[in-house]
């Protein structure tokens, strides 16, 4: 696993659209945040483009991202927002230079496409807030991104919940949005979870669909050799008129608890204000006990 160089003051971060559209005025809070850390900002050519839902055509978004990957002056690429669209450009990108000279890719939700593909290419990434979410992000959440970018130590300790499963594990942290991971099964961007600690989160899904995705993960062997499971926000879940009969925690537990691994629910990462930065691809120590959940990045 290659860990991209950590940033230093004076470095430049690019902001680009890989999915939904985003406009220059919307980028001001993110730009001001980066500047407060001593960093420079470069807006990609896709910022301000309007192609229905998307920030430019597939070709425009692919070219913009490729240019930022290949530009030696760009030290990190921050995806402006999620939504949908990153999967439409992933096969148009050439990661050859990126693998030799990696840089941080940052974001969450639909950006899971890039997290997963970069992990297959053995490059670490940052599951983090995005320019779109900066205005509502608490200061302590922004600080987790700063620490990750500048290579400062990160350890999270949160209170446990009664439905956690106790245990200890160590391994490489991988994952992201459950729906996106599910959509990548069978592709060259699909994660290898063998011996790793898996993180998942999701938003605005029907409970039966969460069950479908978990069943599919099980049948694809995703849990066979996983060392631990971290579940972030399962936010704004929906049910049918005739109830499914289980909530998201129960659905996930029913499958994941078969594998004798530590499981932490309600972890502060995902579609929520308390969306702390996770370094995907980094080795971590993970512990769930009666009082707390600990996640320490090595």
PDB file of C-alpha atoms in Angstrom:
ATOM      1  CA  UNK A   1       0.000   0.000   0.000  1.00  0.00           C
ATOM      2  CA  UNK A   2       1.367   3.397  -1.013  1.00  0.00           C
ATOM      3  CA  UNK A   3       0.637   6.281   1.338  1.00  0.00           C
ATOM      4  CA  UNK A   4       0.651   9.573  -0.630  1.00  0.00           C
ATOM      5  CA  UNK A   5       3.000  12.283   0.638  1.00  0.00           C
ATOM      6  CA  UNK A   6       1.480  14.324   3.440  1.00  0.00           C
ATOM      7  CA  UNK A   7       0.851  17.970   2.673  1.00  0.00           C
ATOM      8  CA  UNK A   8       2.867  20.962   3.825  1.00  0.00           C
ATOM      9  CA  UNK A   9       2.016  24.646   3.812  1.00  0.00           C
ATOM     10  CA  UNK A  10       2.087  26.106   0.317  1.00  0.00           C
ATOM     11  CA  UNK A  11       0.861  22.917  -1.357  1.00  0.00           C
ATOM     12  CA  UNK A  12      -2.070  23.073  -3.788  1.00  0.00           C
ATOM     13  CA  UNK A  13      -5.338  21.138  -3.499  1.00  0.00           C
ATOM     14  CA  UNK A  14      -7.563  20.746  -6.563  1.00  0.00           C
ATOM     15  CA  UNK A  15     -11.362  20.804  -6.313  1.00  0.00           C
ATOM     16  CA  UNK A  16     -13.151  18.954  -9.115  1.00  0.00           C
ATOM     17  CA  UNK A  17     -16.533  17.481 -10.011  1.00  0.00           C
ATOM     18  CA  UNK A  18     -16.688  13.744 -10.537  1.00  0.00           C
ATOM     19  CA  UNK A  19     -20.453  13.542 -10.057  1.00  0.00           C
ATOM     20  CA  UNK A  20     -23.029  16.251  -9.376  1.00  0.00           C
ATOM     21  CA  UNK A  21     -22.515  19.842 -10.463  1.00  0.00           C
ATOM     22  CA  UNK A  22     -20.876  22.418  -8.231  1.00  0.00           C
ATOM     23  CA  UNK A  23     -20.328  26.121  -8.793  1.00  0.00           C
ATOM     24  CA  UNK A  24     -17.427  28.488  -7.988  1.00  0.00           C
ATOM     25  CA  UNK A  25     -19.393  30.427  -5.377  1.00  0.00           C
ATOM     26  CA  UNK A  26     -20.183  27.157  -3.585  1.00  0.00           C
ATOM     27  CA  UNK A  27     -16.462  26.412  -3.316  1.00  0.00           C
ATOM     28  CA  UNK A  28     -15.667  29.567  -1.326  1.00  0.00           C
ATOM     29  CA  UNK A  29     -16.022  27.975   2.171  1.00  0.00           C
ATOM     30  CA  UNK A  30     -13.760  25.071   1.183  1.00  0.00           C
ATOM     31  CA  UNK A  31     -11.248  27.444  -0.374  1.00  0.00           C
ATOM     32  CA  UNK A  32     -11.184  29.560   2.792  1.00  0.00           C
ATOM     33  CA  UNK A  33     -10.730  26.432   4.912  1.00  0.00           C
ATOM     34  CA  UNK A  34      -7.742  25.276   2.877  1.00  0.00           C
ATOM     35  CA  UNK A  35      -6.215  28.747   2.972  1.00  0.00           C
ATOM     36  CA  UNK A  36      -6.567  28.830   6.769  1.00  0.00           C
ATOM     37  CA  UNK A  37      -4.344  25.735   6.783  1.00  0.00           C
ATOM     38  CA  UNK A  38      -1.740  27.453   4.615  1.00  0.00           C
ATOM     39  CA  UNK A  39      -2.754  25.612   1.440  1.00  0.00           C
ATOM     40  CA  UNK A  40      -3.585  26.861  -2.041  1.00  0.00           C
ATOM     41  CA  UNK A  41      -6.641  25.936  -4.105  1.00  0.00           C
ATOM     42  CA  UNK A  42      -7.079  25.213  -7.785  1.00  0.00           C
ATOM     43  CA  UNK A  43     -10.612  24.904  -9.137  1.00  0.00           C
ATOM     44  CA  UNK A  44     -10.959  22.316 -11.874  1.00  0.00           C
ATOM     45  CA  UNK A  45     -12.545  23.103 -15.221  1.00  0.00           C
ATOM     46  CA  UNK A  46     -15.635  21.132 -14.147  1.00  0.00           C
ATOM     47  CA  UNK A  47     -16.463  23.595 -11.374  1.00  0.00           C
ATOM     48  CA  UNK A  48     -19.298  25.617 -12.869  1.00  0.00           C
ATOM     49  CA  UNK A  49     -20.233  23.204 -15.647  1.00  0.00           C
ATOM     50  CA  UNK A  50     -23.889  22.190 -15.840  1.00  0.00           C
ATOM     51  CA  UNK A  51     -24.875  18.990 -17.613  1.00  0.00           C
ATOM     52  CA  UNK A  52     -28.288  18.213 -16.116  1.00  0.00           C
ATOM     53  CA  UNK A  53     -27.387  16.700 -12.726  1.00  0.00           C
ATOM     54  CA  UNK A  54     -23.720  16.398 -13.515  1.00  0.00           C
ATOM     55  CA  UNK A  55     -20.764  18.772 -13.348  1.00  0.00           C
ATOM     56  CA  UNK A  56     -20.029  18.484 -17.036  1.00  0.00           C
ATOM     57  CA  UNK A  57     -20.184  15.616 -19.497  1.00  0.00           C
ATOM     58  CA  UNK A  58     -18.488  12.317 -18.702  1.00  0.00           C
ATOM     59  CA  UNK A  59     -15.597  13.280 -20.972  1.00  0.00           C
ATOM     60  CA  UNK A  60     -15.193  16.682 -19.337  1.00  0.00           C
ATOM     61  CA  UNK A  61     -15.197  15.224 -15.833  1.00  0.00           C
ATOM     62  CA  UNK A  62     -12.755  12.488 -16.800  1.00  0.00           C
ATOM     63  CA  UNK A  63     -10.338  14.917 -18.464  1.00  0.00           C
ATOM     64  CA  UNK A  64     -10.475  17.272 -15.477  1.00  0.00           C
ATOM     65  CA  UNK A  65      -9.728  14.502 -12.988  1.00  0.00           C
ATOM     66  CA  UNK A  66      -6.998  13.054 -15.198  1.00  0.00           C
ATOM     67  CA  UNK A  67      -5.323  16.434 -15.504  1.00  0.00           C
ATOM     68  CA  UNK A  68      -5.275  16.817 -11.722  1.00  0.00           C
ATOM     69  CA  UNK A  69      -3.875  13.307 -11.254  1.00  0.00           C
ATOM     70  CA  UNK A  70      -1.078  14.037 -13.724  1.00  0.00           C
ATOM     71  CA  UNK A  71      -0.278  17.598 -12.578  1.00  0.00           C
ATOM     72  CA  UNK A  72       2.852  17.488 -10.396  1.00  0.00           C
ATOM     73  CA  UNK A  73       1.864  20.760  -8.735  1.00  0.00           C
ATOM     74  CA  UNK A  74      -1.367  19.266  -7.368  1.00  0.00           C
ATOM     75  CA  UNK A  75      -0.814  17.413  -4.074  1.00  0.00           C
ATOM     76  CA  UNK A  76      -4.423  16.374  -3.324  1.00  0.00           C
ATOM     77  CA  UNK A  77      -7.705  16.108  -5.239  1.00  0.00           C
ATOM     78  CA  UNK A  78     -10.876  17.018  -3.366  1.00  0.00           C
ATOM     79  CA  UNK A  79     -14.110  15.833  -4.986  1.00  0.00           C
ATOM     80  CA  UNK A  80     -16.622  18.665  -4.765  1.00  0.00           C
ATOM     81  CA  UNK A  81     -19.689  16.568  -3.919  1.00  0.00           C
ATOM     82  CA  UNK A  82     -21.266  13.166  -4.326  1.00  0.00           C
ATOM     83  CA  UNK A  83     -24.620  12.209  -5.786  1.00  0.00           C
ATOM     84  CA  UNK A  84     -24.054   9.987  -8.789  1.00  0.00           C
ATOM     85  CA  UNK A  85     -21.699   9.928 -11.735  1.00  0.00           C
ATOM     86  CA  UNK A  86     -18.197   8.862 -10.680  1.00  0.00           C
ATOM     87  CA  UNK A  87     -18.692   5.304 -11.941  1.00  0.00           C
ATOM     88  CA  UNK A  88     -19.385   6.734 -15.406  1.00  0.00           C
ATOM     89  CA  UNK A  89     -15.808   8.030 -15.680  1.00  0.00           C
ATOM     90  CA  UNK A  90     -13.706   5.513 -13.728  1.00  0.00           C
ATOM     91  CA  UNK A  91     -12.847   3.405 -16.801  1.00  0.00           C
ATOM     92  CA  UNK A  92     -11.811   6.526 -18.707  1.00  0.00           C
ATOM     93  CA  UNK A  93      -9.032   7.284 -16.215  1.00  0.00           C
ATOM     94  CA  UNK A  94      -5.392   6.208 -16.525  1.00  0.00           C
ATOM     95  CA  UNK A  95      -3.851   5.577 -13.091  1.00  0.00           C
ATOM     96  CA  UNK A  96      -0.341   4.792 -14.416  1.00  0.00           C
ATOM     97  CA  UNK A  97       1.346   8.006 -13.279  1.00  0.00           C
ATOM     98  CA  UNK A  98      -0.854   8.253 -10.196  1.00  0.00           C
ATOM     99  CA  UNK A  99       0.392   4.877  -8.942  1.00  0.00           C
ATOM    100  CA  UNK A 100       4.017   5.972  -9.341  1.00  0.00           C
ATOM    101  CA  UNK A 101       3.421   9.414  -7.822  1.00  0.00           C
ATOM    102  CA  UNK A 102       0.305   9.095  -5.638  1.00  0.00           C
ATOM    103  CA  UNK A 103      -1.598  12.000  -4.155  1.00  0.00           C
ATOM    104  CA  UNK A 104      -4.553  12.153  -1.798  1.00  0.00           C
ATOM    105  CA  UNK A 105      -8.077  11.676  -3.171  1.00  0.00           C
ATOM    106  CA  UNK A 106     -10.653  13.060  -0.748  1.00  0.00           C
ATOM    107  CA  UNK A 107     -14.428  12.727  -0.331  1.00  0.00           C
ATOM    108  CA  UNK A 108     -17.180  10.281   0.574  1.00  0.00           C
ATOM    109  CA  UNK A 109     -20.463   8.844  -0.720  1.00  0.00           C
ATOM    110  CA  UNK A 110     -20.199   8.498  -4.528  1.00  0.00           C
ATOM    111  CA  UNK A 111     -16.439   9.054  -4.195  1.00  0.00           C
ATOM    112  CA  UNK A 112     -16.367   5.456  -2.871  1.00  0.00           C
ATOM    113  CA  UNK A 113     -15.878   4.496  -6.538  1.00  0.00           C
ATOM    114  CA  UNK A 114     -12.480   6.214  -6.427  1.00  0.00           C
ATOM    115  CA  UNK A 115     -11.666   4.942  -2.924  1.00  0.00           C
ATOM    116  CA  UNK A 116     -12.322   1.376  -3.989  1.00  0.00           C
ATOM    117  CA  UNK A 117     -10.472   1.624  -7.291  1.00  0.00           C
ATOM    118  CA  UNK A 118      -7.486   3.336  -5.679  1.00  0.00           C
ATOM    119  CA  UNK A 119      -7.374   0.589  -3.063  1.00  0.00           C
ATOM    120  CA  UNK A 120      -7.236  -2.020  -5.819  1.00  0.00           C
ATOM    121  CA  UNK A 121      -4.349   0.004  -7.253  1.00  0.00           C
ATOM    122  CA  UNK A 122      -2.828  -0.027  -3.712  1.00  0.00           C
ATOM    123  CA  UNK A 123      -2.987   3.698  -2.976  1.00  0.00           C
ATOM    124  CA  UNK A 124      -4.454   5.085   0.256  1.00  0.00           C
ATOM    125  CA  UNK A 125      -7.241   7.702   0.168  1.00  0.00           C
ATOM    126  CA  UNK A 126      -9.191   9.924   2.564  1.00  0.00           C
ATOM    127  CA  UNK A 127     -12.863   9.258   3.321  1.00  0.00           C
ATOM    128  CA  UNK A 128     -13.759  12.786   4.383  1.00  0.00           C
ATOM    129  CA  UNK A 129     -16.051  15.768   4.160  1.00  0.00           C
ATOM    130  CA  UNK A 130     -16.308  17.475   0.770  1.00  0.00           C
ATOM    131  CA  UNK A 131     -16.484  21.118  -0.317  1.00  0.00           C
ATOM    132  CA  UNK A 132     -20.266  20.702  -0.528  1.00  0.00           C
ATOM    133  CA  UNK A 133     -20.444  19.694   3.144  1.00  0.00           C
ATOM    134  CA  UNK A 134     -17.816  22.088   4.546  1.00  0.00           C
ATOM    135  CA  UNK A 135     -20.332  24.833   5.505  1.00  0.00           C
ATOM    136  CA  UNK A 136     -22.223  22.520   7.880  1.00  0.00           C
ATOM    137  CA  UNK A 137     -19.244  20.542   9.159  1.00  0.00           C
ATOM    138  CA  UNK A 138     -18.279  21.114  12.827  1.00  0.00           C
ATOM    139  CA  UNK A 139     -14.813  22.512  13.487  1.00  0.00           C
ATOM    140  CA  UNK A 140     -13.655  19.276  15.107  1.00  0.00           C
ATOM    141  CA  UNK A 141     -14.616  17.351  11.953  1.00  0.00           C
ATOM    142  CA  UNK A 142     -12.674  19.765   9.740  1.00  0.00           C
ATOM    143  CA  UNK A 143      -9.737  19.293  12.088  1.00  0.00           C
ATOM    144  CA  UNK A 144      -9.717  15.530  11.443  1.00  0.00           C
ATOM    145  CA  UNK A 145      -9.217  16.234   7.739  1.00  0.00           C
ATOM    146  CA  UNK A 146      -6.397  18.666   8.463  1.00  0.00           C
ATOM    147  CA  UNK A 147      -4.655  16.110  10.665  1.00  0.00           C
ATOM    148  CA  UNK A 148      -4.986  13.410   8.019  1.00  0.00           C
ATOM    149  CA  UNK A 149      -3.657  15.656   5.244  1.00  0.00           C
ATOM    150  CA  UNK A 150      -0.674  16.829   7.275  1.00  0.00           C
ATOM    151  CA  UNK A 151       0.168  13.395   8.662  1.00  0.00           C
ATOM    152  CA  UNK A 152      -0.624  14.070  12.310  1.00  0.00           C
ATOM    153  CA  UNK A 153      -1.627  11.137  14.576  1.00  0.00           C
ATOM    154  CA  UNK A 154      -5.301  10.172  14.495  1.00  0.00           C
ATOM    155  CA  UNK A 155      -7.143   8.077  17.048  1.00  0.00           C
ATOM    156  CA  UNK A 156     -10.887   7.966  17.661  1.00  0.00           C
ATOM    157  CA  UNK A 157     -12.449   6.867  20.947  1.00  0.00           C
ATOM    158  CA  UNK A 158     -16.247   6.884  21.091  1.00  0.00           C
ATOM    159  CA  UNK A 159     -18.794   5.468  23.557  1.00  0.00           C
ATOM    160  CA  UNK A 160     -19.974   1.965  22.797  1.00  0.00           C
ATOM    161  CA  UNK A 161     -23.613   1.050  22.121  1.00  0.00           C
ATOM    162  CA  UNK A 162     -25.434  -2.002  23.415  1.00  0.00           C
ATOM    163  CA  UNK A 163     -25.703  -3.687  20.011  1.00  0.00           C
ATOM    164  CA  UNK A 164     -21.962  -3.627  19.298  1.00  0.00           C
ATOM    165  CA  UNK A 165     -20.014  -6.899  19.233  1.00  0.00           C
ATOM    166  CA  UNK A 166     -16.906  -6.875  21.413  1.00  0.00           C
ATOM    167  CA  UNK A 167     -13.444  -7.818  20.222  1.00  0.00           C
ATOM    168  CA  UNK A 168     -10.048  -6.635  18.974  1.00  0.00           C
ATOM    169  CA  UNK A 169      -8.592  -6.599  15.481  1.00  0.00           C
ATOM    170  CA  UNK A 170      -5.798  -5.060  13.454  1.00  0.00           C
ATOM    171  CA  UNK A 171      -5.548  -4.658   9.716  1.00  0.00           C
ATOM    172  CA  UNK A 172      -5.987  -2.398   6.726  1.00  0.00           C
ATOM    173  CA  UNK A 173      -9.099  -0.209   6.783  1.00  0.00           C
ATOM    174  CA  UNK A 174     -11.181  -0.350   3.587  1.00  0.00           C
ATOM    175  CA  UNK A 175     -14.728   0.470   2.504  1.00  0.00           C
ATOM    176  CA  UNK A 176     -17.096   3.363   2.032  1.00  0.00           C
ATOM    177  CA  UNK A 177     -20.689   3.679   0.891  1.00  0.00           C
ATOM    178  CA  UNK A 178     -22.486   0.322   0.978  1.00  0.00           C
ATOM    179  CA  UNK A 179     -24.566   0.937  -2.160  1.00  0.00           C
ATOM    180  CA  UNK A 180     -21.479   1.924  -4.144  1.00  0.00           C
ATOM    181  CA  UNK A 181     -19.453  -1.065  -2.938  1.00  0.00           C
ATOM    182  CA  UNK A 182     -22.393  -3.290  -3.908  1.00  0.00           C
ATOM    183  CA  UNK A 183     -22.548  -1.696  -7.363  1.00  0.00           C
ATOM    184  CA  UNK A 184     -18.854  -2.428  -7.962  1.00  0.00           C
ATOM    185  CA  UNK A 185     -19.086  -6.201  -7.385  1.00  0.00           C
ATOM    186  CA  UNK A 186     -17.589  -8.115 -10.295  1.00  0.00           C
ATOM    187  CA  UNK A 187     -15.722  -5.102 -11.681  1.00  0.00           C
ATOM    188  CA  UNK A 188     -12.011  -4.350 -11.616  1.00  0.00           C
ATOM    189  CA  UNK A 189     -12.777  -1.741  -8.935  1.00  0.00           C
ATOM    190  CA  UNK A 190     -14.243  -4.266  -6.481  1.00  0.00           C
ATOM    191  CA  UNK A 191     -12.538  -4.374  -3.066  1.00  0.00           C
ATOM    192  CA  UNK A 192     -10.546  -7.262  -1.674  1.00  0.00           C
ATOM    193  CA  UNK A 193     -11.603  -7.494   1.994  1.00  0.00           C
ATOM    194  CA  UNK A 194      -9.422 -10.469   2.893  1.00  0.00           C
ATOM    195  CA  UNK A 195      -7.721  -9.838   6.246  1.00  0.00           C
ATOM    196  CA  UNK A 196      -9.007  -6.259   6.384  1.00  0.00           C
ATOM    197  CA  UNK A 197     -11.329  -4.160   8.526  1.00  0.00           C
ATOM    198  CA  UNK A 198     -14.394  -3.137   6.561  1.00  0.00           C
ATOM    199  CA  UNK A 199     -16.184   0.185   6.988  1.00  0.00           C
ATOM    200  CA  UNK A 200     -19.672   0.771   5.543  1.00  0.00           C
ATOM    201  CA  UNK A 201     -22.301   3.531   5.643  1.00  0.00           C
ATOM    202  CA  UNK A 202     -25.347   4.517   3.623  1.00  0.00           C
ATOM    203  CA  UNK A 203     -28.118   7.041   3.112  1.00  0.00           C
ATOM    204  CA  UNK A 204     -31.736   7.051   1.981  1.00  0.00           C
ATOM    205  CA  UNK A 205     -32.110   3.304   1.372  1.00  0.00           C
ATOM    206  CA  UNK A 206     -35.021   0.952   1.864  1.00  0.00           C
ATOM    207  CA  UNK A 207     -34.396  -1.645   4.561  1.00  0.00           C
ATOM    208  CA  UNK A 208     -35.063  -4.555   2.223  1.00  0.00           C
ATOM    209  CA  UNK A 209     -32.396  -3.158  -0.109  1.00  0.00           C
ATOM    210  CA  UNK A 210     -29.901  -3.029   2.773  1.00  0.00           C
ATOM    211  CA  UNK A 211     -30.680  -6.703   3.345  1.00  0.00           C
ATOM    212  CA  UNK A 212     -30.242  -7.447  -0.368  1.00  0.00           C
ATOM    213  CA  UNK A 213     -26.832  -5.768  -0.365  1.00  0.00           C
ATOM    214  CA  UNK A 214     -25.696  -7.553   2.789  1.00  0.00           C
ATOM    215  CA  UNK A 215     -26.864 -10.909   1.436  1.00  0.00           C
ATOM    216  CA  UNK A 216     -24.952 -10.223  -1.771  1.00  0.00           C
ATOM    217  CA  UNK A 217     -21.805  -9.310   0.167  1.00  0.00           C
ATOM    218  CA  UNK A 218     -22.109 -12.554   2.109  1.00  0.00           C
ATOM    219  CA  UNK A 219     -22.603 -14.637  -1.034  1.00  0.00           C
ATOM    220  CA  UNK A 220     -19.603 -12.932  -2.654  1.00  0.00           C
ATOM    221  CA  UNK A 221     -17.423 -13.923   0.310  1.00  0.00           C
ATOM    222  CA  UNK A 222     -16.881 -10.369   1.533  1.00  0.00           C
ATOM    223  CA  UNK A 223     -17.132 -11.440   5.184  1.00  0.00           C
ATOM    224  CA  UNK A 224     -15.276 -14.757   4.991  1.00  0.00           C
ATOM    225  CA  UNK A 225     -11.920 -13.364   6.132  1.00  0.00           C
ATOM    226  CA  UNK A 226     -12.794  -9.877   7.336  1.00  0.00           C
ATOM    227  CA  UNK A 227     -11.179  -9.025  10.677  1.00  0.00           C
ATOM    228  CA  UNK A 228     -13.690  -6.428  11.829  1.00  0.00           C
ATOM    229  CA  UNK A 229     -16.662  -4.312  10.763  1.00  0.00           C
ATOM    230  CA  UNK A 230     -17.244  -0.604  11.376  1.00  0.00           C
ATOM    231  CA  UNK A 231     -20.708   0.721  10.538  1.00  0.00           C
ATOM    232  CA  UNK A 232     -21.053   4.477  10.171  1.00  0.00           C
ATOM    233  CA  UNK A 233     -24.272   6.348   9.643  1.00  0.00           C
ATOM    234  CA  UNK A 234     -27.168   4.348   8.238  1.00  0.00           C
ATOM    235  CA  UNK A 235     -29.042   7.583   7.724  1.00  0.00           C
ATOM    236  CA  UNK A 236     -32.688   8.197   6.720  1.00  0.00           C
ATOM    237  CA  UNK A 237     -33.579   4.546   6.133  1.00  0.00           C
ATOM    238  CA  UNK A 238     -37.022   3.761   4.688  1.00  0.00           C
ATOM    239  CA  UNK A 239     -39.492   0.935   5.121  1.00  0.00           C
ATOM    240  CA  UNK A 240     -42.371  -0.323   2.985  1.00  0.00           C
ATOM    241  CA  UNK A 241     -46.042  -0.094   3.913  1.00  0.00           C
ATOM    242  CA  UNK A 242     -45.732  -3.698   5.049  1.00  0.00           C
ATOM    243  CA  UNK A 243     -42.698  -3.492   7.406  1.00  0.00           C
ATOM    244  CA  UNK A 244     -39.557  -5.437   6.567  1.00  0.00           C
ATOM    245  CA  UNK A 245     -39.335  -6.519  10.195  1.00  0.00           C
ATOM    246  CA  UNK A 246     -35.748  -5.538  10.933  1.00  0.00           C
ATOM    247  CA  UNK A 247     -33.954  -2.206  11.206  1.00  0.00           C
ATOM    248  CA  UNK A 248     -30.555  -1.559   9.642  1.00  0.00           C
ATOM    249  CA  UNK A 249     -28.638  -2.640  12.758  1.00  0.00           C
ATOM    250  CA  UNK A 250     -30.539  -5.929  12.947  1.00  0.00           C
ATOM    251  CA  UNK A 251     -30.080  -6.618   9.231  1.00  0.00           C
ATOM    252  CA  UNK A 252     -26.323  -6.069   9.390  1.00  0.00           C
ATOM    253  CA  UNK A 253     -25.925  -7.954  12.677  1.00  0.00           C
ATOM    254  CA  UNK A 254     -27.821 -10.974  11.387  1.00  0.00           C
ATOM    255  CA  UNK A 255     -25.134 -11.542   8.767  1.00  0.00           C
ATOM    256  CA  UNK A 256     -21.947 -10.040  10.207  1.00  0.00           C
ATOM    257  CA  UNK A 257     -22.309 -11.676  13.633  1.00  0.00           C
ATOM    258  CA  UNK A 258     -21.849 -15.098  12.005  1.00  0.00           C
ATOM    259  CA  UNK A 259     -18.140 -14.395  11.515  1.00  0.00           C
ATOM    260  CA  UNK A 260     -16.928 -13.880  15.091  1.00  0.00           C
ATOM    261  CA  UNK A 261     -15.527 -10.393  14.465  1.00  0.00           C
ATOM    262  CA  UNK A 262     -15.740  -7.116  16.415  1.00  0.00           C
ATOM    263  CA  UNK A 263     -18.540  -4.895  15.125  1.00  0.00           C
ATOM    264  CA  UNK A 264     -19.002  -1.192  15.931  1.00  0.00           C
ATOM    265  CA  UNK A 265     -22.214   0.602  15.026  1.00  0.00           C
ATOM    266  CA  UNK A 266     -22.976   4.344  14.973  1.00  0.00           C
ATOM    267  CA  UNK A 267     -19.381   5.254  14.144  1.00  0.00           C
ATOM    268  CA  UNK A 268     -19.089   8.999  13.396  1.00  0.00           C
ATOM    269  CA  UNK A 269     -18.430   8.803   9.660  1.00  0.00           C
ATOM    270  CA  UNK A 270     -20.764   9.027   6.676  1.00  0.00           C
ATOM    271  CA  UNK A 271     -23.837  11.086   5.833  1.00  0.00           C
ATOM    272  CA  UNK A 272     -23.959  13.045   9.081  1.00  0.00           C
ATOM    273  CA  UNK A 273     -22.519  16.244  10.529  1.00  0.00           C
ATOM    274  CA  UNK A 274     -20.002  14.286  12.595  1.00  0.00           C
ATOM    275  CA  UNK A 275     -18.258  12.869   9.530  1.00  0.00           C
ATOM    276  CA  UNK A 276     -14.717  12.238  10.735  1.00  0.00           C
ATOM    277  CA  UNK A 277     -11.904  11.508   8.326  1.00  0.00           C
ATOM    278  CA  UNK A 278     -10.868   7.892   7.755  1.00  0.00           C
ATOM    279  CA  UNK A 279      -7.605   6.966   6.045  1.00  0.00           C
ATOM    280  CA  UNK A 280      -8.638   4.106   3.785  1.00  0.00           C
ATOM    281  CA  UNK A 281      -5.749   1.792   3.038  1.00  0.00           C
ATOM    282  CA  UNK A 282      -3.955   2.583   6.315  1.00  0.00           C
ATOM    283  CA  UNK A 283      -3.260  -0.025   8.985  1.00  0.00           C
ATOM    284  CA  UNK A 284      -5.393   0.418  12.118  1.00  0.00           C
ATOM    285  CA  UNK A 285      -5.913  -1.043  15.580  1.00  0.00           C
ATOM    286  CA  UNK A 286      -9.615  -1.591  16.247  1.00  0.00           C
ATOM    287  CA  UNK A 287     -11.174  -2.453  19.614  1.00  0.00           C
ATOM    288  CA  UNK A 288     -14.756  -2.736  20.832  1.00  0.00           C
ATOM    289  CA  UNK A 289     -15.258  -3.206  24.581  1.00  0.00           C
ATOM    290  CA  UNK A 290     -17.975  -2.634  27.182  1.00  0.00           C
ATOM    291  CA  UNK A 291     -17.277   1.099  27.445  1.00  0.00           C
ATOM    292  CA  UNK A 292     -15.850   2.360  24.200  1.00  0.00           C
ATOM    293  CA  UNK A 293     -14.802   1.851  20.611  1.00  0.00           C
ATOM    294  CA  UNK A 294     -11.201   2.640  19.691  1.00  0.00           C
ATOM    295  CA  UNK A 295      -9.826   3.156  16.198  1.00  0.00           C
ATOM    296  CA  UNK A 296      -6.151   4.082  15.971  1.00  0.00           C
ATOM    297  CA  UNK A 297      -4.331   4.717  12.702  1.00  0.00           C
ATOM    298  CA  UNK A 298      -0.769   3.378  12.757  1.00  0.00           C
TER     299      UNK A 298
END
